[in-house]
XYZ file of C-alpha atoms in Angstrom:
580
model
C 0.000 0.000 0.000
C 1.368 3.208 -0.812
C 0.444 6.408 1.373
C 0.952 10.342 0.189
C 1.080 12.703 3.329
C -0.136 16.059 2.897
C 0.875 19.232 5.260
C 1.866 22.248 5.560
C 5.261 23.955 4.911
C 5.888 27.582 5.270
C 3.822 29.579 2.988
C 2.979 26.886 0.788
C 2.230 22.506 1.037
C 4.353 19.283 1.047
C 3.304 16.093 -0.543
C 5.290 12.952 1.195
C 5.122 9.503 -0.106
C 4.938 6.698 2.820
C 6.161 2.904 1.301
C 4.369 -0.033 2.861
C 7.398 -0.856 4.942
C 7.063 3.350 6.544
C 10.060 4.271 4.536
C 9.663 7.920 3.983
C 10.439 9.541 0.538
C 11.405 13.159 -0.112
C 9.192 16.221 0.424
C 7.749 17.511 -2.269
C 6.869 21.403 -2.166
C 3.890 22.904 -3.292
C 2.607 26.643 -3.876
C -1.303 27.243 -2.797
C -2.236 27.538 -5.959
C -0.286 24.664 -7.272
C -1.713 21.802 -4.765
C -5.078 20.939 -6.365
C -3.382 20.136 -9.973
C -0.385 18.037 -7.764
C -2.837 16.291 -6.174
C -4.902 15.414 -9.616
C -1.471 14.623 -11.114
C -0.877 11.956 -8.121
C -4.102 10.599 -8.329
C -3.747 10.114 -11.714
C -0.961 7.946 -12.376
C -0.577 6.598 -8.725
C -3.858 6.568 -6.803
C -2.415 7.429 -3.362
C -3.932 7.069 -0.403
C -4.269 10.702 1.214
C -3.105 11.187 4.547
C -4.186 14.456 5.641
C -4.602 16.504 9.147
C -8.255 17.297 8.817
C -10.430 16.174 5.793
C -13.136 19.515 5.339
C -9.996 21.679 5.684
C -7.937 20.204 2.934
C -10.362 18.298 0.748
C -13.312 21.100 0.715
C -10.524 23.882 -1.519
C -9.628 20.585 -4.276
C -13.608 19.880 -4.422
C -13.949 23.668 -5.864
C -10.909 23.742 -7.475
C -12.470 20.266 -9.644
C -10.582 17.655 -7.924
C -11.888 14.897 -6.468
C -9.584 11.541 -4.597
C -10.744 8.445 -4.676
C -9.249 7.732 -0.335
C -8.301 9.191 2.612
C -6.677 8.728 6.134
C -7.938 11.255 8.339
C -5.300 12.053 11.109
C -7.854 13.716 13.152
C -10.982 11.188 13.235
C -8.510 8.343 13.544
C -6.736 9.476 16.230
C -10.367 9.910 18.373
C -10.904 6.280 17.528
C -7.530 5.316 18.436
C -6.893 6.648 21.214
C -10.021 5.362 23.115
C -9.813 1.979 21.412
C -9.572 -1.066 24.416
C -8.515 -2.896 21.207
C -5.316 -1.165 20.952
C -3.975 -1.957 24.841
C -1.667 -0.231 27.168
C 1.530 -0.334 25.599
C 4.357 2.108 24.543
C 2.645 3.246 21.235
C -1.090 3.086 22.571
C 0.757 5.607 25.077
C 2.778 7.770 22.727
C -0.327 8.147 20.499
C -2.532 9.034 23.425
C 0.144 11.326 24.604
C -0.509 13.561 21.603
C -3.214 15.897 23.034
C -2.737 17.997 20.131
C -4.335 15.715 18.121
C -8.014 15.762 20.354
C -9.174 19.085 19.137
C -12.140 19.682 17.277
C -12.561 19.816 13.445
C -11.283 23.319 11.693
C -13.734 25.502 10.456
C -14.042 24.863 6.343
C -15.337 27.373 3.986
C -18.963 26.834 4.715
C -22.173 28.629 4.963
C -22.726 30.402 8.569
C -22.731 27.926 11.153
C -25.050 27.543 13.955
C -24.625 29.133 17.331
C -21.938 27.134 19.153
C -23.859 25.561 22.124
C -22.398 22.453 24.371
C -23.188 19.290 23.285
C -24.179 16.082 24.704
C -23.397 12.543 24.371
C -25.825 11.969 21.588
C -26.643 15.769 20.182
C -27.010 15.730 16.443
C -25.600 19.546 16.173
C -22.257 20.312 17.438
C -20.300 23.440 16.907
C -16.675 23.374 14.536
C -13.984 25.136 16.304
C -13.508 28.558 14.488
C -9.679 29.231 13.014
C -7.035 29.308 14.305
C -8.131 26.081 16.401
C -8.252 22.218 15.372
C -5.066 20.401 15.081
C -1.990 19.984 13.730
C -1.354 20.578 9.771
C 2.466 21.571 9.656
C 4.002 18.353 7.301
C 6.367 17.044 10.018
C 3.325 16.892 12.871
C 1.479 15.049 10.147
C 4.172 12.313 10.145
C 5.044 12.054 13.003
C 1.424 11.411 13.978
C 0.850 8.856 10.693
C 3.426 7.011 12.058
C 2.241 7.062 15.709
C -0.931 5.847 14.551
C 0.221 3.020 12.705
C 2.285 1.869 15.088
C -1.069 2.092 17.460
C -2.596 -0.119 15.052
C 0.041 -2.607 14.670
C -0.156 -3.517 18.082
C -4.101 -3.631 18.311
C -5.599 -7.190 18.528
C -5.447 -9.102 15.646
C -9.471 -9.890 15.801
C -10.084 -6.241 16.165
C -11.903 -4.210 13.091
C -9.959 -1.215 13.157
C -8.220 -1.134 9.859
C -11.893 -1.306 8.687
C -13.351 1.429 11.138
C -10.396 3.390 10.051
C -10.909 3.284 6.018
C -14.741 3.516 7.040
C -14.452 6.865 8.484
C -11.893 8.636 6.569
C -14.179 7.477 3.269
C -17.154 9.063 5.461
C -15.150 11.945 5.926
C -14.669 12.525 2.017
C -18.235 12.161 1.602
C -19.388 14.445 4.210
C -17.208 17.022 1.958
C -18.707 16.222 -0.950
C -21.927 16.393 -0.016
C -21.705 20.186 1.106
C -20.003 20.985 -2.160
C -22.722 18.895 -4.398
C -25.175 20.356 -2.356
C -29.278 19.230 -2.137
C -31.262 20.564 -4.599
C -33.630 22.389 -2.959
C -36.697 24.165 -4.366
C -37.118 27.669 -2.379
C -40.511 28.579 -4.078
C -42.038 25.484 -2.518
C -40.268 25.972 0.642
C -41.331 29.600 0.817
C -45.436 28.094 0.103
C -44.960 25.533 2.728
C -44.156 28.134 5.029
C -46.871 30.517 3.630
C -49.216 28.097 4.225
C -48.278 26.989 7.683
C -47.074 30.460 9.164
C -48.998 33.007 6.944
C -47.339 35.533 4.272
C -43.615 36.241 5.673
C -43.684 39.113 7.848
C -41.441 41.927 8.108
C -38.029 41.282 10.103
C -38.877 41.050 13.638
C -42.400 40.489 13.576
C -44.443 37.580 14.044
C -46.183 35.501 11.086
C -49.976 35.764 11.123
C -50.623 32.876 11.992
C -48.668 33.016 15.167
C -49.854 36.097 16.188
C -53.338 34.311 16.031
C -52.902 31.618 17.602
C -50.482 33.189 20.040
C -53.753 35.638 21.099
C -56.140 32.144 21.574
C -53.479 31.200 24.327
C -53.293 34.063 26.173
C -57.457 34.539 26.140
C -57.773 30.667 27.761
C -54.770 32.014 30.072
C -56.322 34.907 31.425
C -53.051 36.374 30.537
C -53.119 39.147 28.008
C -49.510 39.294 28.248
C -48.318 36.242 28.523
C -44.257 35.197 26.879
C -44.965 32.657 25.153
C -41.133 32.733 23.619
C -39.995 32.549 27.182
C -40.217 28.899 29.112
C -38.971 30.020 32.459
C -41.849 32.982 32.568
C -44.614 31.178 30.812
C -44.239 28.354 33.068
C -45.441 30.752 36.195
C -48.185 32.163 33.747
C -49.333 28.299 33.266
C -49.055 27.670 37.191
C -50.969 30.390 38.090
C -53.627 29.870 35.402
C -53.800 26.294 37.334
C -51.595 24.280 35.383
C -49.276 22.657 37.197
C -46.152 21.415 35.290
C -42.746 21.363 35.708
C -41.869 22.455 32.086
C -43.083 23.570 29.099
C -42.285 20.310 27.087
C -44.830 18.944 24.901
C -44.619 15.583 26.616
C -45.489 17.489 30.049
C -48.346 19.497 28.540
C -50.257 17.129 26.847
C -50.677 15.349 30.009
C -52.977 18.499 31.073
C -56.411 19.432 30.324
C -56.877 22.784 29.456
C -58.427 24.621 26.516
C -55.092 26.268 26.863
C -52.571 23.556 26.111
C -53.930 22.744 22.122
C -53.531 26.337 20.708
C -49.861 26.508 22.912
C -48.892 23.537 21.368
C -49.496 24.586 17.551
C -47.984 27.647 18.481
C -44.633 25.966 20.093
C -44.763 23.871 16.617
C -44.949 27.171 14.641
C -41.964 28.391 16.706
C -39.825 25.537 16.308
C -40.693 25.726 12.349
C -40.220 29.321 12.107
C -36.978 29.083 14.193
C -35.194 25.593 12.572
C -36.093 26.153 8.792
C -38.043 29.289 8.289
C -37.357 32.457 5.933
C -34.098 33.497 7.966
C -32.693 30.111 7.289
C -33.996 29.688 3.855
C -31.683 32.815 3.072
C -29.147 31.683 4.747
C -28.189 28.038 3.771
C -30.551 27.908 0.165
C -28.171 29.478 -2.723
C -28.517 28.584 -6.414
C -31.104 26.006 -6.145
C -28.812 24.135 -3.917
C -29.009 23.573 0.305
C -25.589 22.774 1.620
C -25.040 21.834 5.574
C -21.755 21.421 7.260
C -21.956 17.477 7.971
C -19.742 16.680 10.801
C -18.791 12.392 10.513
C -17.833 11.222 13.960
C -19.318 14.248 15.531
C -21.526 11.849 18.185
C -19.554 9.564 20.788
C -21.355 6.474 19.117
C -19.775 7.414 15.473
C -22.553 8.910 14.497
C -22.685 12.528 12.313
C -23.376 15.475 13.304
C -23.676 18.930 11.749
C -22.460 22.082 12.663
C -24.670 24.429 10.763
C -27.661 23.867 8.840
C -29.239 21.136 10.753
C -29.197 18.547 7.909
C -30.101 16.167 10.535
C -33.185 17.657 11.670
C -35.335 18.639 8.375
C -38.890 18.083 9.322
C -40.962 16.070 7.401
C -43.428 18.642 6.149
C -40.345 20.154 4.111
C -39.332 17.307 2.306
C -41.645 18.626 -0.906
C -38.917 21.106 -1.157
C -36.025 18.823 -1.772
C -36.403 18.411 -5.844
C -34.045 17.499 -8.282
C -32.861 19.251 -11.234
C -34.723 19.215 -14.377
C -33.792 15.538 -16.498
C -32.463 14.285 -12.861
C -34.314 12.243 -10.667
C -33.866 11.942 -6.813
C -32.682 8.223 -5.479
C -34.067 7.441 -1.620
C -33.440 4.866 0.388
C -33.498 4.412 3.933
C -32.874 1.152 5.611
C -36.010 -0.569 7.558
C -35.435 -0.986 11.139
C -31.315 -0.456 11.416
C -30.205 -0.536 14.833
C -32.264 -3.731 15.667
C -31.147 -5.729 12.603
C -27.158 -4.820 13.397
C -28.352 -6.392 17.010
C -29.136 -9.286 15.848
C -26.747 -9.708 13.368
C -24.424 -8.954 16.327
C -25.601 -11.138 18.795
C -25.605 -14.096 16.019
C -29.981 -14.404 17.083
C -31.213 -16.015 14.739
C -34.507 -15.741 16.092
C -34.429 -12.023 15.394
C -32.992 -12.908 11.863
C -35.560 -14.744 10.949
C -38.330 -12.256 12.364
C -36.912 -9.754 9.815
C -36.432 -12.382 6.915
C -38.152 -10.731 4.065
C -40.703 -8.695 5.988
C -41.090 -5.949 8.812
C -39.138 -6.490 11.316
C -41.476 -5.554 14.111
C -44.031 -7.458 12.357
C -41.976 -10.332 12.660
C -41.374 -9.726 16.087
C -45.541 -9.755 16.452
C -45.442 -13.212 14.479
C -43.271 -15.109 16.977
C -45.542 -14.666 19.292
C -43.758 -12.254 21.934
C -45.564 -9.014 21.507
C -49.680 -8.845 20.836
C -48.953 -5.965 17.844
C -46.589 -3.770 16.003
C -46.786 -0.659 18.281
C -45.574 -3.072 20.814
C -42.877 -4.409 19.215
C -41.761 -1.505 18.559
C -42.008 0.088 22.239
C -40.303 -3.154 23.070
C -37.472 -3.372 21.230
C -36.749 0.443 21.876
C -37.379 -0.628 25.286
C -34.640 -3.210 25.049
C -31.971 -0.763 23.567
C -32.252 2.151 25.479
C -32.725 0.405 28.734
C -36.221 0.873 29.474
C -36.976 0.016 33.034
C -40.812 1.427 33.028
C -43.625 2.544 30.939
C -44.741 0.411 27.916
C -41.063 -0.424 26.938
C -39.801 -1.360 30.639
C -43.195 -3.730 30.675
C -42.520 -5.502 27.527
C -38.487 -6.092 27.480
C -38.752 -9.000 29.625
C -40.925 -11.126 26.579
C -38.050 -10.384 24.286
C -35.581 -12.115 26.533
C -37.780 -15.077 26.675
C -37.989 -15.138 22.558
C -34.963 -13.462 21.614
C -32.306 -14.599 24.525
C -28.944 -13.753 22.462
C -30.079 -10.297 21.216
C -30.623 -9.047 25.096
C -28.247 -10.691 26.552
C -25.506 -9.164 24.240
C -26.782 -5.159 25.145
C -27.243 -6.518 28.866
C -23.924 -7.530 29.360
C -22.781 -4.099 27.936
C -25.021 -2.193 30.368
C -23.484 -4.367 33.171
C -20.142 -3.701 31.842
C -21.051 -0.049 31.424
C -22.604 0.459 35.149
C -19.512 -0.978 36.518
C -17.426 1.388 35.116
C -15.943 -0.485 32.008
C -16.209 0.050 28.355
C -17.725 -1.470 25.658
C -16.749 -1.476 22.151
C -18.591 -1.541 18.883
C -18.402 -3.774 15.932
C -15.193 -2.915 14.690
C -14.010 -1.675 17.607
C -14.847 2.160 18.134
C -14.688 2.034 22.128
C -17.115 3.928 24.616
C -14.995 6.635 26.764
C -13.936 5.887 30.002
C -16.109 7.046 33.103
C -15.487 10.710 33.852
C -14.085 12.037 37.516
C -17.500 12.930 38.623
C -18.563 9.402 37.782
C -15.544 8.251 39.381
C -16.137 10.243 42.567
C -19.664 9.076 43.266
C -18.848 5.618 42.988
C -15.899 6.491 45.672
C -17.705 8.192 47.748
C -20.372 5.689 48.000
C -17.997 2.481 48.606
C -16.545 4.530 51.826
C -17.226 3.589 55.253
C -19.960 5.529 56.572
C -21.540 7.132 53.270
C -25.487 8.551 53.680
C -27.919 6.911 52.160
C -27.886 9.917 49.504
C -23.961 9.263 48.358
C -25.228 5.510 47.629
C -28.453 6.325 45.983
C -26.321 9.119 43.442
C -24.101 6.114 42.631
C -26.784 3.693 42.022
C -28.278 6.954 39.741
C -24.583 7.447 37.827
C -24.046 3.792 37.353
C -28.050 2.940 35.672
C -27.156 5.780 33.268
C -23.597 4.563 32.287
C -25.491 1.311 32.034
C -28.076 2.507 29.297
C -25.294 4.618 27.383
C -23.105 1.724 26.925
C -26.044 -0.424 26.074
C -26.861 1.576 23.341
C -23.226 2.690 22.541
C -22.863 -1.214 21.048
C -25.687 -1.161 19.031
C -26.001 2.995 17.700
C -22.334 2.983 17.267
C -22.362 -0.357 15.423
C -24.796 0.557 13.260
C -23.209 3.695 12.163
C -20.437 1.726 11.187
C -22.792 -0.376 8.710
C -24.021 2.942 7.665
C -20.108 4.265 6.701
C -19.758 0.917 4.474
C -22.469 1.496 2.699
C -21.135 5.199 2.026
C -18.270 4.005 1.250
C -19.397 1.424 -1.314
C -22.348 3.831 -2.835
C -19.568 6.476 -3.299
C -17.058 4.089 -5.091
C -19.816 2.596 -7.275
C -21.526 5.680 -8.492
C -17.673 7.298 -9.185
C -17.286 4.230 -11.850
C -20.657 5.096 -13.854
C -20.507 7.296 -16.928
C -20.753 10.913 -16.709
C -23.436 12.463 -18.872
C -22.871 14.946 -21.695
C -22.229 18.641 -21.055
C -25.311 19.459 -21.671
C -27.532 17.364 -19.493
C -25.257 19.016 -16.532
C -26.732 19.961 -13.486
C -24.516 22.891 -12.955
C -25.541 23.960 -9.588
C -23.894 20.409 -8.162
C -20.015 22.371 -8.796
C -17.577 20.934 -11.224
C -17.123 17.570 -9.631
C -20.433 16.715 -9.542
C -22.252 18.234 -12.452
C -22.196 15.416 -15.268
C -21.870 12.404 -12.117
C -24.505 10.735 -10.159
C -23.602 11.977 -6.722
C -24.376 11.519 -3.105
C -26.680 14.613 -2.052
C -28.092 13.617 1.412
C -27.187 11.802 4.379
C -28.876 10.767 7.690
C -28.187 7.780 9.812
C -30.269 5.319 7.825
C -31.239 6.980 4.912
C -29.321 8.207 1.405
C -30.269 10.600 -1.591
C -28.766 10.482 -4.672
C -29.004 12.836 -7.401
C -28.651 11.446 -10.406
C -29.273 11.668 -14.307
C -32.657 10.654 -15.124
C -31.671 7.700 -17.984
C -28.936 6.661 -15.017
C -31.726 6.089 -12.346
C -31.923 2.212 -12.719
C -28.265 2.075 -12.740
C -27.961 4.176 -9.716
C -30.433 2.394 -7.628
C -29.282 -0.914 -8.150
C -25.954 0.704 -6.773
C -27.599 1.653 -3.625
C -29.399 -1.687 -2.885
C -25.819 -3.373 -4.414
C -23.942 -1.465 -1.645
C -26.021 -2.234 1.238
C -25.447 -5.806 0.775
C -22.070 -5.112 0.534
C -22.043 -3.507 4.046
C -23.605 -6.567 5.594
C -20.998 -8.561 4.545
C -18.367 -6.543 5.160
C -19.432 -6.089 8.549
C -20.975 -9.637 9.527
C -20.147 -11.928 6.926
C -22.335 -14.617 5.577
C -25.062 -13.181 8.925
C -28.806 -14.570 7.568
C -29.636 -10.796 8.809
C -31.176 -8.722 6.181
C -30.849 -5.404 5.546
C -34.101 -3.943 3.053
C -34.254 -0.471 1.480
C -37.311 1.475 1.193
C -35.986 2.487 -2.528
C -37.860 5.346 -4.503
C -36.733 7.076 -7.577
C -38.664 10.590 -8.098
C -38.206 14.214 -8.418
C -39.012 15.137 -5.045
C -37.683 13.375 -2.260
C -40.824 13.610 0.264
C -41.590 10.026 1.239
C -45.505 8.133 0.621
């Protein structure tokens, strides 16, 4: 295998081949201006494998420039796998690679569309913020090396069984396509998105005041309130406005108020709906991320502990439903969807080896399946329980239910209980291929001290017992959620390298707007979890959906073999994207 290191040098780049044996070959300099043609030369006539400090800071200038590689090592998302990976041990170069704390910052801010307001996230938040310039890590030439080198010697001494080389080529191939999927941008109709909102909100008002509809609705709240001035934009104020109208709730979550009767709580509902629309994906953000017929998010891959993305502006992971009319495709392109039925339970049982899951999701619905074996009365129930059994459900419908999947599907629960016994003990669990949950943090580590000493209170011991059932559920679904985002890169991965080898179509069938990679190619356009859209010419559309459905069995076998687990795609070809 033959490895090209990219960094910085002065004013200007250095390209350095890496042999299979690590023997290092002389630097190459490169002007600015001169890097994306080097690059396309390389390519070319030796199809490298990139090794680079930070994919969207390198990769997102060659994408614009016309250049596009085929793979990647990504310095930075490798070294957050690495370093937390039980896989890799204890030894002198799991310790010289962790030692590099350089190497733990955040992604660099690419040229992007404005981001979202930096907030902190959490374990599983969807939207994380990209740390503005002159953060993020390393990209002189001789930190790049020295870190390549760290790394592989990290992975040489990793357990054999381990999947790391695959996680590895998994995520730096996600990390190209997250690039390319800002630069190709979704084609987005802003007439229709402007209507939708029209027709939810009322005409678009003038900056800084309220739609219509709002302001109507708004008005019905306050009249069942009693409260002519009530904020309705303000939780910790409307919440004494709702206790003193004689609602008693501890929030103003939707959960909490629909457990209230009140002619109050409907109209603040649909108004809290019309906030959160007007808010997320109303005008202001239809002028700020819709350009040229095209919608491009920042796409952040490994931005979730589990390996899942997230995005750091233009919550591509959070377009509601009632917009999807707006994503359209180009005139003589068609859009390719497919999202995968039921992921996270089929990787379970594909991971446990059950194959009386398998065969519940053998050419049907998996929760139907789940109804057919007899363990659960109906669908909404199998649903609730299987949730139930992932999450770590201990009451309400799923907490009820778990226990009759046990008895019908013992090597699927025993495979996330073990985890959440690991987990609540303080250990870590890994995924798959071997992405590992992070260790306990102090405060964890504190409770659990405190509560082991001689004479703790009753409180100390009930906070640990609190701190330990919640490590328990995270690593229970850490397994599965990170597992199946690994499925999910492979079939990126594959999709990417399949549509690449179809033809491109003449000039002028083009969809311009898609930037001069992407123009003449079927291309990835969309991305979430489960789910893919493809833009692609209209007389390629067969082609290009048999290379979806082609790639997702390719990802179950990558991942599991010969498993009997299935893996179906709700597949639709059409101009618009929203689903039946």
């Amino acid at each position: 295998m033959r490895w090209c290191v990219v960094g910085r040098r002065g004013d200007g780049w250095s390209l350095v081949d890496v042999g299979a044996d690590g023997a290092v070959g002389t630097a190459l300099p490169v002007g600015d201006a001169d890097l994306p043609s080097a690059i396309a030369d390389r390519e070319r006539t030796r199809a490298p494998r990139w090794v680079w400090c930070d994919t969207p800071h390198v990769y997102a200038p060659l994408l614009g420039a016309g250049v596009r590689v085929a793979r990647c090592h990504d310095l930075r998302l490798v070294h957050q796998i690495l370093r937390h990976a039980a896989a890799v041990g204890a030894g002198p170069a799991a310790s010289a690679l962790r030692s590099a704390a350089e190497w733990n910052a955040p992604p660099r801010a690419a040229p992007a569309p404005p981001a979202a307001t930096p907030g902190a996230p959490t374990l599983f938040d969807d939207e994380v913020a990209a740390a503005p310039e002159p953060g993020g890590v390393p990209e002189s030439i001789d930190a790049a090396l020295a870190e390549f080198e760290r790394q592989r010697a990290a992975l040489a001494a990793a357990q054999p069984s381990s999947g790391l080389a695959r996680l590895i080529a998994a995520e730096s191939a996600g990390a190209l396509v997250a690039a390319e999927l800002t630069a190709a941008g979704l084609p987005w109709d802003a007439d229709e998105h402007d209507r939708i909102l029209a027709a939810a909100l009322g005409p678009r008002p003038p900056l800084g005041v309220k739609p219509e509809r709002m302001q109507q609705i708004g008005a019905d709240v306050r009249r069942h309130l009693d409260a002519p001035d009530a904020p309705l934009d303000s939780p910790p104020r409307l919440l004494r406005v709702l206790r003193a109208a004689g609602i008693e709730v501890a929030s103003t979550s939707r959960w909490e108020l629909r457990e209230h009767e009140h002619p109050a709580i409907a109209p603040l509902l649909e108004y809290k709906k019309l906030s959160r629309l007007l808010t997320a994906n109303g005008w202001t953000w239809l002028d700020d991320w819709v350009h040229d017929g095209r919608y491009r998010p920042v796409y952040v891959p490994g931005g979730v502990v589990t390996g899942r993305w997230a995005s750091s502006g233009g919550g591509a992971l959070q377009i509601p439903r009632m917009l999807r009319p707006a994503i359209r495709a180009d005139p003589g392109w068609v859009l390719v969807s497919a999202d995968v039925a039921q992921l996270e339970p089929r990787v379970l049982a594909a991971m446990a080896g059950d194959r009386a899951m398998a065969a519940a999701g053998s050419g049907k619905d998996l929760y139907a399946g789940i109804v057919e074996s007899g363990a659960v009365a109906t669908r909404e129930e199998a649903k609730y329980a299987v949730l139930g059994a992932m999450y770590g459900a201990t009451s309400g419908e799923g907490g009820r239910l778990v226990p009759r999947l046990r008895r019908a599907f013992p090597a699927a629960m025993r495979l996330v209980d073990d985890a959440a016994e690991r987990g609540a003990a303080g250990g870590t669990v890994s995924t798959w291929l071997g992405r590992s949950s992070p260790a306990p943090d102090a405060e964890w580590n504190a409770a659990q001290a405190a509560a082991s000493l001689p004479g703790a209170s009753a409180r100390d011991e009930a906070l640990a017992r609190r701190l330990a059932r919640e490590r328990g559920r995270f690593t229970r679904n850490f397994v599965v959620q990170g597992t199946a985002a690994e499925w999910a890169l492979c079939w990126l991965a594959e999709l990417r390298t399949r549509l690449a080898g179809l033809d491109p179509v003449p000039a002028d069938r083009a969809a311009r707007a898609s930037g001069p990679v992407f123009a003449r190619r079927p291309h990835l356009a969309f991305f979430l979890h489960d789910e893919v859209i493809v833009h692609a010419p209209l007389a390629q559309a067969d082609a290009v959906s048999s290379a979806v459905e082609e790639s997702a069995r390719a990802a179950g076998r990558l991942l599991f073999g010969s498993t009997p687990v299935e893996f179906p795609l709700d597949l639709r070809a059409s101009e618009r994207a929203e689903k039946s």
